[in-house]
CSV table of C-alpha atoms and ligand atoms in Angstrom, one decimal:
chain,number,residue,atom,x,y,z
A,6,UNK,CA,0.0,0.0,0.0
A,7,UNK,CA,1.1,3.6,-0.7
A,8,UNK,CA,2.9,5.2,2.1
A,9,UNK,CA,2.0,8.7,3.1
A,10,UNK,CA,3.8,11.7,4.3
A,11,UNK,CA,2.6,14.6,6.4
A,12,UNK,CA,4.4,17.9,6.1
A,13,UNK,CA,4.3,20.4,8.9
A,14,UNK,CA,5.7,23.8,8.1
A,15,UNK,CA,7.1,26.4,10.5
A,16,UNK,CA,8.7,29.8,9.7
A,17,UNK,CA,8.7,32.1,6.7
A,18,UNK,CA,6.7,32.1,3.4
A,19,UNK,CA,9.8,30.6,1.7
A,20,UNK,CA,9.4,27.5,3.8
A,21,UNK,CA,5.7,27.2,2.9
A,22,UNK,CA,6.8,27.4,-0.7
A,23,UNK,CA,9.5,24.8,-0.2
A,24,UNK,CA,7.0,22.4,1.5
A,25,UNK,CA,5.1,22.5,-1.8
A,26,UNK,CA,8.2,21.5,-3.8
A,27,UNK,CA,8.7,18.7,-1.3
A,28,UNK,CA,5.2,17.5,-1.7
A,29,UNK,CA,5.7,17.6,-5.5
A,30,UNK,CA,9.0,15.6,-5.2
A,31,UNK,CA,7.5,13.0,-3.0
A,32,UNK,CA,4.2,12.6,-4.9
A,33,UNK,CA,6.2,11.9,-8.1
A,34,UNK,CA,8.1,9.3,-6.2
A,35,UNK,CA,4.8,7.5,-5.3
A,36,UNK,CA,4.1,8.8,-1.8
A,37,UNK,CA,0.7,10.1,-0.8
A,38,UNK,CA,0.3,13.4,1.1
A,39,UNK,CA,-1.5,12.9,4.3
A,40,UNK,CA,-4.1,15.3,5.6
A,41,UNK,CA,-3.0,15.1,9.3
A,42,UNK,CA,-0.3,13.5,11.5
A,43,UNK,CA,-2.7,10.6,12.1
A,44,UNK,CA,-2.9,10.1,8.3
A,45,UNK,CA,0.8,9.5,7.7
A,46,UNK,CA,3.7,7.1,7.9
A,47,UNK,CA,6.3,9.9,7.9
A,48,UNK,CA,6.1,13.3,9.5
A,49,UNK,CA,8.3,15.8,7.9
A,50,UNK,CA,8.9,18.9,9.9
A,51,UNK,CA,10.1,21.8,7.7
A,52,UNK,CA,11.9,24.2,10.1
A,53,UNK,CA,13.1,27.7,10.8
A,54,UNK,CA,16.3,28.6,12.6
A,55,UNK,CA,16.1,32.4,12.5
A,56,UNK,CA,15.5,32.9,16.2
A,57,UNK,CA,16.0,30.6,19.2
A,58,UNK,CA,12.2,30.5,20.0
A,59,UNK,CA,11.5,29.2,16.5
A,60,UNK,CA,13.9,26.3,17.2
A,61,UNK,CA,12.4,25.7,20.6
A,62,UNK,CA,9.0,25.4,19.2
A,63,UNK,CA,10.2,22.7,16.8
A,64,UNK,CA,12.1,20.8,19.5
A,65,UNK,CA,8.8,20.8,21.6
A,66,UNK,CA,6.9,19.5,18.7
A,67,UNK,CA,9.4,16.7,18.0
A,68,UNK,CA,9.1,15.6,21.6
A,69,UNK,CA,5.4,15.7,21.5
A,70,UNK,CA,5.4,13.3,18.4
A,71,UNK,CA,7.4,10.8,20.5
A,72,UNK,CA,4.2,9.7,22.3
A,73,UNK,CA,2.4,9.1,19.0
A,74,UNK,CA,5.4,7.1,17.8
A,75,UNK,CA,5.2,4.9,20.9
A,76,UNK,CA,1.6,4.0,19.8
A,77,UNK,CA,2.4,3.6,16.1
A,78,UNK,CA,5.6,1.9,15.6
A,79,UNK,CA,6.0,2.6,11.9
A,80,UNK,CA,5.7,6.3,12.2
A,81,UNK,CA,9.0,8.1,11.4
A,82,UNK,CA,9.9,11.7,12.0
A,83,UNK,CA,12.3,13.8,9.8
A,84,UNK,CA,13.5,17.3,10.2
A,85,UNK,CA,13.8,19.4,7.1
A,86,UNK,CA,14.9,22.9,6.3
A,87,UNK,CA,17.0,25.5,8.2
A,88,UNK,CA,17.2,23.7,11.5
A,89,UNK,CA,18.3,20.6,9.8
A,90,UNK,CA,21.0,22.5,7.9
A,91,UNK,CA,22.2,24.3,11.0
A,92,UNK,CA,22.3,21.3,13.4
A,93,UNK,CA,22.9,18.5,11.0
A,94,UNK,CA,23.4,15.1,12.6
A,95,UNK,CA,23.7,16.8,16.1
A,96,UNK,CA,19.9,17.1,15.9
A,97,UNK,CA,19.4,13.3,15.5
A,98,UNK,CA,21.8,12.8,18.5
A,99,UNK,CA,19.8,15.1,20.7
A,100,UNK,CA,16.3,14.1,19.6
A,101,UNK,CA,16.5,10.4,19.4
A,102,UNK,CA,13.1,10.0,17.6
A,103,UNK,CA,14.3,11.9,14.6
A,104,UNK,CA,15.2,9.4,11.9
A,105,UNK,CA,16.7,11.7,9.3
A,106,UNK,CA,17.5,15.3,8.6
A,107,UNK,CA,17.5,17.0,5.1
A,108,UNK,CA,18.7,20.6,4.4
A,109,UNK,CA,17.0,23.0,2.0
A,110,UNK,CA,19.1,22.1,-1.1
A,111,UNK,CA,18.7,18.4,-0.7
A,112,UNK,CA,15.0,17.8,-1.1
A,113,UNK,CA,15.5,15.8,-4.3
A,114,UNK,CA,17.1,13.1,-2.1
A,115,UNK,CA,14.0,12.7,0.1
A,116,UNK,CA,12.5,9.7,-1.7
A,117,UNK,CA,15.8,7.9,-1.4
A,118,UNK,CA,16.1,8.8,2.2
A,119,UNK,CA,12.6,7.6,3.1
A,120,UNK,CA,13.3,4.3,1.3
A,121,UNK,CA,16.5,4.0,3.1
A,122,UNK,CA,14.8,4.5,6.5
A,123,UNK,CA,12.5,1.5,5.7
A,124,UNK,CA,15.4,-0.6,4.4
A,125,UNK,CA,17.3,0.1,7.6
A,126,UNK,CA,14.3,-1.1,9.5
A,127,UNK,CA,14.1,-4.3,7.5
A,128,UNK,CA,17.8,-5.1,8.0
A,129,UNK,CA,17.4,-4.2,11.6
A,130,UNK,CA,20.3,-1.8,11.3
A,131,UNK,CA,20.4,0.1,14.5
A,132,UNK,CA,21.2,3.8,14.7
A,133,UNK,CA,21.7,4.0,11.0
A,134,UNK,CA,20.7,7.6,10.7
A,135,UNK,CA,20.6,9.7,7.7
A,136,UNK,CA,21.6,13.4,7.1
A,137,UNK,CA,21.6,15.1,3.8
A,138,UNK,CA,22.8,18.6,4.3
A,139,UNK,CA,25.0,19.6,1.4
A,140,UNK,CA,24.2,23.2,0.2
A,141,UNK,CA,24.3,23.8,-3.5
A,142,UNK,CA,25.2,26.9,-5.6
A,143,UNK,CA,22.8,26.0,-8.5
A,144,UNK,CA,19.7,24.2,-7.1
A,145,UNK,CA,16.5,26.2,-7.7
A,146,UNK,CA,14.0,23.3,-8.1
A,147,UNK,CA,13.1,25.3,-11.3
A,148,UNK,CA,11.7,22.2,-13.1
A,149,UNK,CA,9.4,21.2,-10.2
A,150,UNK,CA,5.8,22.2,-10.3
A,151,UNK,CA,4.8,22.6,-6.7
A,152,UNK,CA,1.9,20.7,-5.3
A,153,UNK,CA,-0.3,23.3,-3.6
A,154,UNK,CA,-0.9,22.4,0.1
A,155,UNK,CA,-3.9,23.7,1.9
A,156,UNK,CA,-4.2,26.8,-0.2
A,157,UNK,CA,-7.3,28.7,-0.9
A,158,UNK,CA,-6.9,28.1,-4.7
A,159,UNK,CA,-6.8,31.9,-5.1
A,160,UNK,CA,-3.3,33.0,-4.0
A,161,UNK,CA,0.0,31.1,-4.3
A,162,UNK,CA,3.7,31.6,-3.6
A,163,UNK,CA,6.4,31.2,-6.3
A,164,UNK,CA,9.9,30.9,-5.2
A,165,UNK,CA,12.1,32.9,-7.7
A,166,UNK,CA,15.5,32.6,-6.0
A,167,UNK,CA,17.2,30.8,-3.1
A,168,UNK,CA,19.8,31.7,-0.5
A,169,UNK,CA,21.3,34.9,0.6
A,170,UNK,CA,24.8,36.3,0.7
A,171,UNK,CA,24.2,39.6,2.3
A,172,UNK,CA,25.6,38.4,5.7
A,173,UNK,CA,23.7,40.7,8.0
A,174,UNK,CA,25.6,40.4,11.3
A,175,UNK,CA,22.8,38.8,13.2
A,176,UNK,CA,21.4,36.5,10.5
A,177,UNK,CA,21.8,32.7,10.2
A,178,UNK,CA,20.1,32.5,6.8
A,179,UNK,CA,23.3,32.7,4.6
A,180,UNK,CA,24.5,29.7,6.5
A,181,UNK,CA,21.3,27.7,6.4
A,182,UNK,CA,20.2,28.4,2.9
A,183,UNK,CA,23.5,28.9,1.1
A,184,UNK,CA,24.6,31.2,-1.7
A,185,UNK,CA,22.1,33.3,-3.6
A,186,UNK,CA,21.0,31.9,-6.9
A,187,UNK,CA,18.2,32.9,-9.3
A,188,UNK,CA,15.6,30.7,-10.9
A,189,UNK,CA,15.2,30.6,-14.7
A,190,UNK,CA,12.7,33.4,-15.5
A,191,UNK,CA,10.8,31.3,-18.1
A,192,UNK,CA,10.0,28.6,-15.6
A,193,UNK,CA,8.7,31.3,-13.2
A,194,UNK,CA,6.5,33.0,-15.8
A,195,UNK,CA,5.3,29.5,-16.8
A,196,UNK,CA,4.4,28.6,-13.3
A,197,UNK,CA,2.4,31.9,-12.8
A,198,UNK,CA,0.6,31.4,-16.1
A,199,UNK,CA,-0.4,27.9,-15.2
A,200,UNK,CA,-1.7,29.2,-11.8
A,201,UNK,CA,-3.8,31.7,-13.5
A,202,UNK,CA,-5.2,29.2,-15.9
A,203,UNK,CA,-6.2,27.0,-12.8
A,204,UNK,CA,-8.2,29.9,-11.4
A,205,UNK,CA,-5.6,31.6,-9.1
A,206,UNK,CA,-5.8,35.3,-9.0
A,207,UNK,CA,-2.7,36.3,-7.0
A,208,UNK,CA,0.9,35.2,-6.8
A,209,UNK,CA,3.7,36.3,-4.5
A,210,UNK,CA,7.2,36.1,-5.8
A,211,UNK,CA,9.6,35.1,-3.1
A,212,UNK,CA,13.2,35.5,-2.4
A,213,UNK,CA,15.4,36.6,0.5
A,214,UNK,CA,16.3,39.7,-1.5
A,215,UNK,CA,14.2,39.8,-4.6
A,216,UNK,CA,16.0,43.1,-5.7
A,217,UNK,CA,19.1,41.1,-6.6
A,218,UNK,CA,17.1,38.5,-8.8
A,219,UNK,CA,19.2,37.8,-11.8
A,220,UNK,CA,22.2,39.9,-10.8
A,221,UNK,CA,24.2,37.1,-9.2
A,222,UNK,CA,26.3,35.7,-12.0
A,223,UNK,CA,25.6,32.0,-11.4
A,224,UNK,CA,23.7,30.0,-12.5
A,225,UNK,CA,22.5,31.4,-15.8
A,226,UNK,CA,19.9,29.6,-18.0
A,227,UNK,CA,22.5,29.9,-20.7
A,228,UNK,CA,24.8,27.7,-18.6
A,229,UNK,CA,27.8,29.9,-19.3
A,230,UNK,CA,28.1,31.6,-15.9
A,231,UNK,CA,27.0,34.9,-17.2
A,232,UNK,CA,24.4,37.1,-15.4
A,233,UNK,CA,20.9,36.7,-16.5
A,234,UNK,CA,19.4,39.3,-18.8
A,235,UNK,CA,16.3,39.5,-16.9
A,236,UNK,CA,16.5,41.5,-13.6
A,237,UNK,CA,13.7,41.7,-11.0
A,238,UNK,CA,11.8,44.6,-12.5
A,239,UNK,CA,11.9,42.8,-15.8
A,240,UNK,CA,10.6,39.6,-14.2
A,241,UNK,CA,7.9,41.6,-12.3
A,242,UNK,CA,6.7,43.0,-15.6
A,243,UNK,CA,6.7,39.7,-17.4
A,244,UNK,CA,4.5,38.2,-14.6
A,245,UNK,CA,2.2,41.3,-14.5
A,246,UNK,CA,1.6,41.0,-18.2
A,247,UNK,CA,0.1,37.5,-17.9
A,248,UNK,CA,-3.3,39.0,-17.3
A,249,UNK,CA,-4.6,42.2,-15.6
A,250,UNK,CA,-6.8,40.0,-13.5
A,251,UNK,CA,-3.7,38.3,-12.0
A,252,UNK,CA,-2.3,40.2,-9.0
A,253,UNK,CA,1.5,40.2,-8.3
A,254,UNK,CA,3.1,40.6,-4.9
A,255,UNK,CA,6.7,40.1,-3.9
A,256,UNK,CA,8.9,39.8,-0.7
A,257,UNK,CA,11.4,40.7,0.4
A,258,UNK,CA,13.2,43.8,-0.7
A,259,UNK,CA,16.5,44.8,0.8
A,260,UNK,CA,16.5,48.6,1.1
A,261,UNK,CA,20.1,48.9,-0.2
A,262,UNK,CA,18.9,47.5,-3.7
A,263,UNK,CA,15.4,49.1,-4.2
A,264,UNK,CA,15.8,50.7,-7.5
A,265,UNK,CA,13.8,53.4,-9.2
A,266,UNK,CA,13.4,51.0,-12.1
A,267,UNK,CA,11.4,48.7,-9.8
A,268,UNK,CA,9.1,51.6,-8.7
A,269,UNK,CA,8.5,52.6,-12.4
A,270,UNK,CA,7.4,49.1,-13.3
A,271,UNK,CA,5.1,48.9,-10.2
A,272,UNK,CA,3.5,52.2,-11.0
A,273,UNK,CA,2.9,51.1,-14.7
A,274,UNK,CA,0.9,48.0,-13.8
A,275,UNK,CA,-2.2,48.4,-11.6
A,276,UNK,CA,-2.1,44.6,-11.0
A,277,UNK,CA,1.2,44.8,-9.2
A,278,UNK,CA,0.2,45.3,-5.6
A,279,UNK,CA,0.9,48.6,-3.9
A,280,UNK,CA,2.8,47.1,-1.0
A,281,UNK,CA,6.5,47.0,-0.3
A,282,UNK,CA,8.0,45.0,2.6
A,283,UNK,CA,11.2,47.0,3.3
A,284,UNK,CA,12.9,45.6,6.4
A,285,UNK,CA,14.7,48.4,8.3
A,286,UNK,CA,15.9,46.5,11.3
A,287,UNK,CA,17.0,49.7,13.2
A,288,UNK,CA,16.6,53.4,12.9
A,289,UNK,CA,20.2,54.1,14.2
A,290,UNK,CA,23.0,54.5,11.7
A,291,UNK,CA,25.5,53.1,14.2
A,292,UNK,CA,23.3,49.8,14.6
A,293,UNK,CA,22.8,49.6,10.8
A,294,UNK,CA,26.6,49.7,10.3
A,295,UNK,CA,27.1,47.0,13.0
A,296,UNK,CA,24.4,44.9,11.5
A,297,UNK,CA,26.2,45.2,8.1
A,298,UNK,CA,23.1,46.4,6.5
A,299,UNK,CA,24.9,48.6,3.9
A,300,UNK,CA,22.5,51.5,4.0
A,301,UNK,CA,21.9,54.6,6.3
A,302,UNK,CA,18.7,55.9,7.8
A,303,UNK,CA,19.0,58.8,5.3
A,304,UNK,CA,19.2,56.4,2.3
A,305,UNK,CA,16.2,54.4,3.7
A,306,UNK,CA,14.2,57.5,4.1
A,307,UNK,CA,15.1,58.5,0.6
A,308,UNK,CA,13.8,55.1,-0.7
A,309,UNK,CA,10.6,55.6,1.3
A,310,UNK,CA,10.2,59.1,-0.3
A,311,UNK,CA,10.8,57.6,-3.7
A,312,UNK,CA,8.1,54.9,-3.2
A,313,UNK,CA,5.6,57.6,-2.1
A,314,UNK,CA,6.5,59.7,-5.0
A,315,UNK,CA,6.0,57.0,-7.5
A,316,UNK,CA,2.9,55.5,-5.8
A,317,UNK,CA,1.3,57.7,-3.2
A,318,UNK,CA,-1.1,54.9,-2.2
A,319,UNK,CA,1.6,52.3,-1.6
A,320,UNK,CA,1.6,50.6,1.7
A,321,UNK,CA,5.1,50.1,3.4
A,322,UNK,CA,5.8,47.3,5.9
A,323,UNK,CA,9.0,46.5,7.8
A,324,UNK,CA,10.9,44.1,10.1
A,325,UNK,CA,12.8,45.5,13.2
A,326,UNK,CA,15.0,44.1,15.8
A,327,UNK,CA,15.1,45.4,19.4
A,328,UNK,CA,18.2,45.0,21.5
A,329,UNK,CA,20.9,44.2,19.0
A,330,UNK,CA,24.5,44.2,20.4
A,331,UNK,CA,25.5,47.4,22.3
A,332,UNK,CA,22.2,49.1,21.3
A,333,UNK,CA,21.9,52.2,23.5
A,334,UNK,CA,18.7,54.0,24.6
A,335,UNK,CA,19.6,56.6,22.0
A,336,UNK,CA,19.7,54.0,19.3
A,337,UNK,CA,16.4,52.6,20.4
A,338,UNK,CA,14.9,56.2,20.4
A,339,UNK,CA,16.2,56.5,16.9
A,340,UNK,CA,14.2,53.4,15.8
A,341,UNK,CA,11.0,54.8,17.4
A,342,UNK,CA,11.7,58.2,15.6
A,343,UNK,CA,12.0,56.3,12.3
A,344,UNK,CA,8.8,54.5,12.9
A,345,UNK,CA,7.1,57.8,13.6
A,346,UNK,CA,8.4,59.2,10.3
A,347,UNK,CA,7.7,56.4,8.1
A,348,UNK,CA,4.3,55.4,9.5
A,349,UNK,CA,4.4,51.7,8.6
A,350,UNK,CA,1.2,50.0,7.7
A,351,UNK,CA,2.5,46.8,9.3
A,352,UNK,CA,5.7,45.7,11.1
A,353,UNK,CA,7.2,42.3,12.2
A,354,UNK,CA,8.9,43.2,15.4
A,355,UNK,CA,11.5,41.0,17.1
A,356,UNK,CA,13.9,40.8,20.0
A,357,UNK,CA,17.5,40.1,19.0
A,358,UNK,CA,18.3,36.4,19.3
A,359,UNK,CA,22.1,35.5,19.2
A,360,UNK,CA,22.6,32.8,16.4
A,361,UNK,CA,25.5,30.5,16.5
A,362,UNK,CA,27.9,30.9,13.5
A,363,UNK,CA,26.9,34.4,12.6
A,364,UNK,CA,29.3,37.4,12.6
A,365,UNK,CA,27.7,38.8,15.7
A,366,UNK,CA,28.1,35.4,17.4
A,367,UNK,CA,31.9,35.5,16.6
A,368,UNK,CA,32.6,39.2,17.2
A,369,UNK,CA,29.8,41.0,19.1
A,370,UNK,CA,28.4,40.8,22.6
A,371,UNK,CA,24.8,39.9,23.2
A,372,UNK,CA,24.9,42.4,26.0
A,373,UNK,CA,21.3,43.9,26.3
A,374,UNK,CA,19.6,42.1,29.2
A,375,UNK,CA,16.5,40.0,28.2
A,376,UNK,CA,14.2,42.2,30.3
A,377,UNK,CA,15.5,45.3,28.6
A,378,UNK,CA,15.1,43.8,25.1
A,379,UNK,CA,11.5,43.0,26.0
A,380,UNK,CA,10.9,46.5,27.3
A,381,UNK,CA,12.2,48.1,24.1
A,382,UNK,CA,10.3,45.6,21.9
A,383,UNK,CA,7.1,46.4,23.8
A,384,UNK,CA,7.7,50.1,23.3
A,385,UNK,CA,8.0,49.5,19.5
A,386,UNK,CA,4.9,47.3,19.5
A,387,UNK,CA,2.8,49.9,21.4
A,388,UNK,CA,3.9,52.7,19.1
A,389,UNK,CA,3.3,50.6,15.9
A,390,UNK,CA,-0.2,49.8,17.3
A,391,UNK,CA,-1.0,53.5,17.5
A,392,UNK,CA,0.4,54.2,14.1
A,393,UNK,CA,-1.6,51.2,12.4
A,394,UNK,CA,-4.8,52.4,13.9
A,395,UNK,CA,-4.1,56.0,12.9
A,396,UNK,CA,-3.4,54.8,9.3
A,397,UNK,CA,-6.5,52.7,9.2
A,398,UNK,CA,-8.7,55.5,10.4
A,399,UNK,CA,-7.6,57.4,7.3
A,400,UNK,CA,-9.1,54.6,5.2
A,401,UNK,CA,-12.7,55.0,6.6
A,402,UNK,CA,-14.8,56.3,3.7
A,403,UNK,CA,-12.5,55.1,0.9
A,404,UNK,CA,-13.4,52.4,-1.6
A,405,UNK,CA,-11.1,49.5,-2.6
A,406,UNK,CA,-11.0,46.7,-5.0
A,407,UNK,CA,-10.8,43.6,-3.0
A,408,UNK,CA,-9.8,40.1,-4.0
A,409,UNK,CA,-12.3,38.1,-2.1
A,410,UNK,CA,-10.4,35.1,-0.3
A,411,UNK,CA,-13.1,33.4,1.9
A,412,UNK,CA,-15.2,33.4,5.0
A,413,UNK,CA,-14.3,35.7,7.7
A,414,UNK,CA,-12.8,33.9,10.7
A,415,UNK,CA,-15.2,35.7,13.0
A,416,UNK,CA,-18.5,35.2,11.3
A,417,UNK,CA,-20.1,32.9,8.7
A,418,UNK,CA,-22.1,35.8,7.4
A,419,UNK,CA,-19.1,37.7,6.4
A,420,UNK,CA,-16.3,37.4,3.9
A,421,UNK,CA,-12.8,38.7,3.8
A,422,UNK,CA,-10.3,39.7,1.2
A,423,UNK,CA,-7.4,42.1,0.7
A,424,UNK,CA,-6.9,45.2,-1.1
A,425,UNK,CA,-3.8,45.9,-3.3
A,426,UNK,CA,-2.2,47.5,-0.2
A,427,UNK,CA,-2.5,44.0,1.5
A,428,UNK,CA,-4.9,45.2,4.1
A,429,UNK,CA,-7.6,42.8,5.2
A,430,UNK,CA,-11.2,44.0,4.5
A,431,UNK,CA,-14.2,42.2,6.2
A,432,UNK,CA,-17.7,42.7,4.8
A,433,UNK,CA,-21.2,41.1,4.7
A,434,UNK,CA,-21.4,38.4,2.1
A,435,UNK,CA,-24.1,39.7,-0.2
A,436,UNK,CA,-23.6,38.1,-3.6
A,437,UNK,CA,-19.8,38.1,-3.5
A,438,UNK,CA,-17.8,35.0,-4.2
A,439,UNK,CA,-14.2,33.9,-3.2
A,440,UNK,CA,-11.8,34.3,-6.1
A,441,UNK,CA,-13.5,37.4,-7.6
A,442,UNK,CA,-12.8,41.1,-7.3
A,443,UNK,CA,-15.3,43.3,-5.6
A,444,UNK,CA,-15.5,46.9,-4.6
A,445,UNK,CA,-15.8,47.5,-0.9
A,446,UNK,CA,-16.3,50.7,1.0
A,447,UNK,CA,-14.6,51.1,4.4
A,448,UNK,CA,-17.0,52.0,7.2
A,449,UNK,CA,-14.9,51.4,10.3
A,450,UNK,CA,-11.6,49.8,11.4
A,451,UNK,CA,-9.4,48.3,14.1
A,452,UNK,CA,-5.6,48.4,14.1
A,453,UNK,CA,-5.6,45.2,12.1
A,454,UNK,CA,-8.7,45.2,10.0
A,455,UNK,CA,-10.9,47.3,7.8
A,456,UNK,CA,-14.7,46.7,8.1
A,457,UNK,CA,-16.7,47.6,5.1
A,458,UNK,CA,-19.7,47.2,2.8
A,459,UNK,CA,-20.0,45.7,-0.7
A,460,UNK,CA,-20.5,48.5,-3.3
A,461,UNK,CA,-22.9,47.2,-6.0
B,797,LIG,N1,17.3,37.9,15.9
B,797,LIG,C1,16.1,38.6,15.8
B,797,LIG,N2,15.5,38.7,14.7
B,797,LIG,C2,16.2,38.4,13.5
B,797,LIG,N3,15.9,38.4,12.2
B,797,LIG,C3,16.8,37.8,11.5
B,797,LIG,N4,17.7,37.3,12.3
B,797,LIG,C4,17.4,37.6,13.6
B,797,LIG,C5,17.9,37.5,14.9
B,797,LIG,N5,19.1,36.8,15.0
B,797,LIG,C6,14.7,39.1,11.7
B,797,LIG,C7,15.0,40.3,10.8
B,797,LIG,C8,14.6,39.6,9.4
B,797,LIG,C9,13.5,38.8,9.8
B,797,LIG,C10,13.1,37.8,8.7
B,797,LIG,O1,13.8,38.2,11.0
B,797,LIG,O2,14.2,41.3,11.1
B,797,LIG,O3,14.3,40.7,8.5
B,798,LIG,FE1,19.3,37.5,6.7
B,798,LIG,FE2,20.1,39.8,5.8
B,798,LIG,FE3,19.9,37.8,4.1
B,798,LIG,FE4,17.7,39.0,5.1
B,798,LIG,S1,19.3,40.0,3.8
B,798,LIG,S2,18.1,36.8,4.9
B,798,LIG,S3,18.4,39.5,7.2
B,798,LIG,S4,21.4,37.9,5.8
């Protein structure tokens, strides 16, 4: 009988996109995709290593699965993704119920690994554990059409590049996901077109820094080591041209590389969404330098201004880290000041977490006490809450075109969708259907949601 895998995903959008590649590889090899942990012979945990708390969550989950394994003796657990890459076989030594680990560039080996796990059992080879963690400079999984997992059939992720070589001082990603490489543009456009034909109406192009798409010299589709001829604005334009009814989003933009050409292309196509995720990390030049971010606050604000000039209605979101090495109260105040200046529509806010192997781990002290990190983080969160509410209040009375996504989580009588700015709008159902565009007028708001009415 066909064996089944269940894939559990933690972390960023990129990991969710990877899980769909993993599902495709395993389906092709004859495995079924289980609907739940109960419905599987293998549980694959696709993990995140960006902060310690992300890793602790996965450790907790792995231990929880042990009880289930005691009841079902054939059930095997494997750890995939960034934590697998970072810890390698150490993870199997520390968590004895993990049978194999597989890093982000080794997913094509998974069918072989699963088969080996079963073979080892048959041969009663004890402690024969498997680790595939080699990183690649060329793997982009370009030829694999992802199997969409638990999606809404309306919006999908498309991974356009892998890895990162920016080496921000605090960040583990360059070590867990390897060198930056771009996927062949034709396969990306092909995937987006095929999604549109299947009824999807929104794609999000994903990369650690999409602005350097196509600029890293290797690999090129020409196979000659030259840079691609298609850069990110070109690629965005190609995807936007598939159909005006197909929305295009992207993440993430490194502020150092955000070009005017990108803004021009965005402004030219109404179906490229008016939303830019522009992680700032800190509002202090001293911190930015120590973080190796390669831009200043002045440069960042210039980019924000350029965005607003090109698209006055564009929303801007960010990531920020509180309590990085040697951060003073003055540095922290500078971050709060920057938040007041930019007026972000949304922010992902984190406490600094020291990661083994990074530049900061080797050279910089993790010297802000935990309680002080928490205090600074809470101050940023409180300020951003006020800003978001203030921003949303300005939306009351405006009308937006909303891509309807499904039933609201709060009420069966209501639907929700997003506008181009990626804001969630909730409204009474009327005759609206998921997967279609409808005009909605904003009547009221909270800091997180706009509440409105269908405009007939
Ligand atoms: N500690 C806290 N936050 C981090 N990030 C990356 N590394 C760390 C770390 N060591 C945050 C950054 C990045 C986001 C994806 O995660 O803000 O933009
Ligand atoms: Fe990490 Fe910096 Fe790369 Fe983003 S750009 S993944 S923060 S190293």
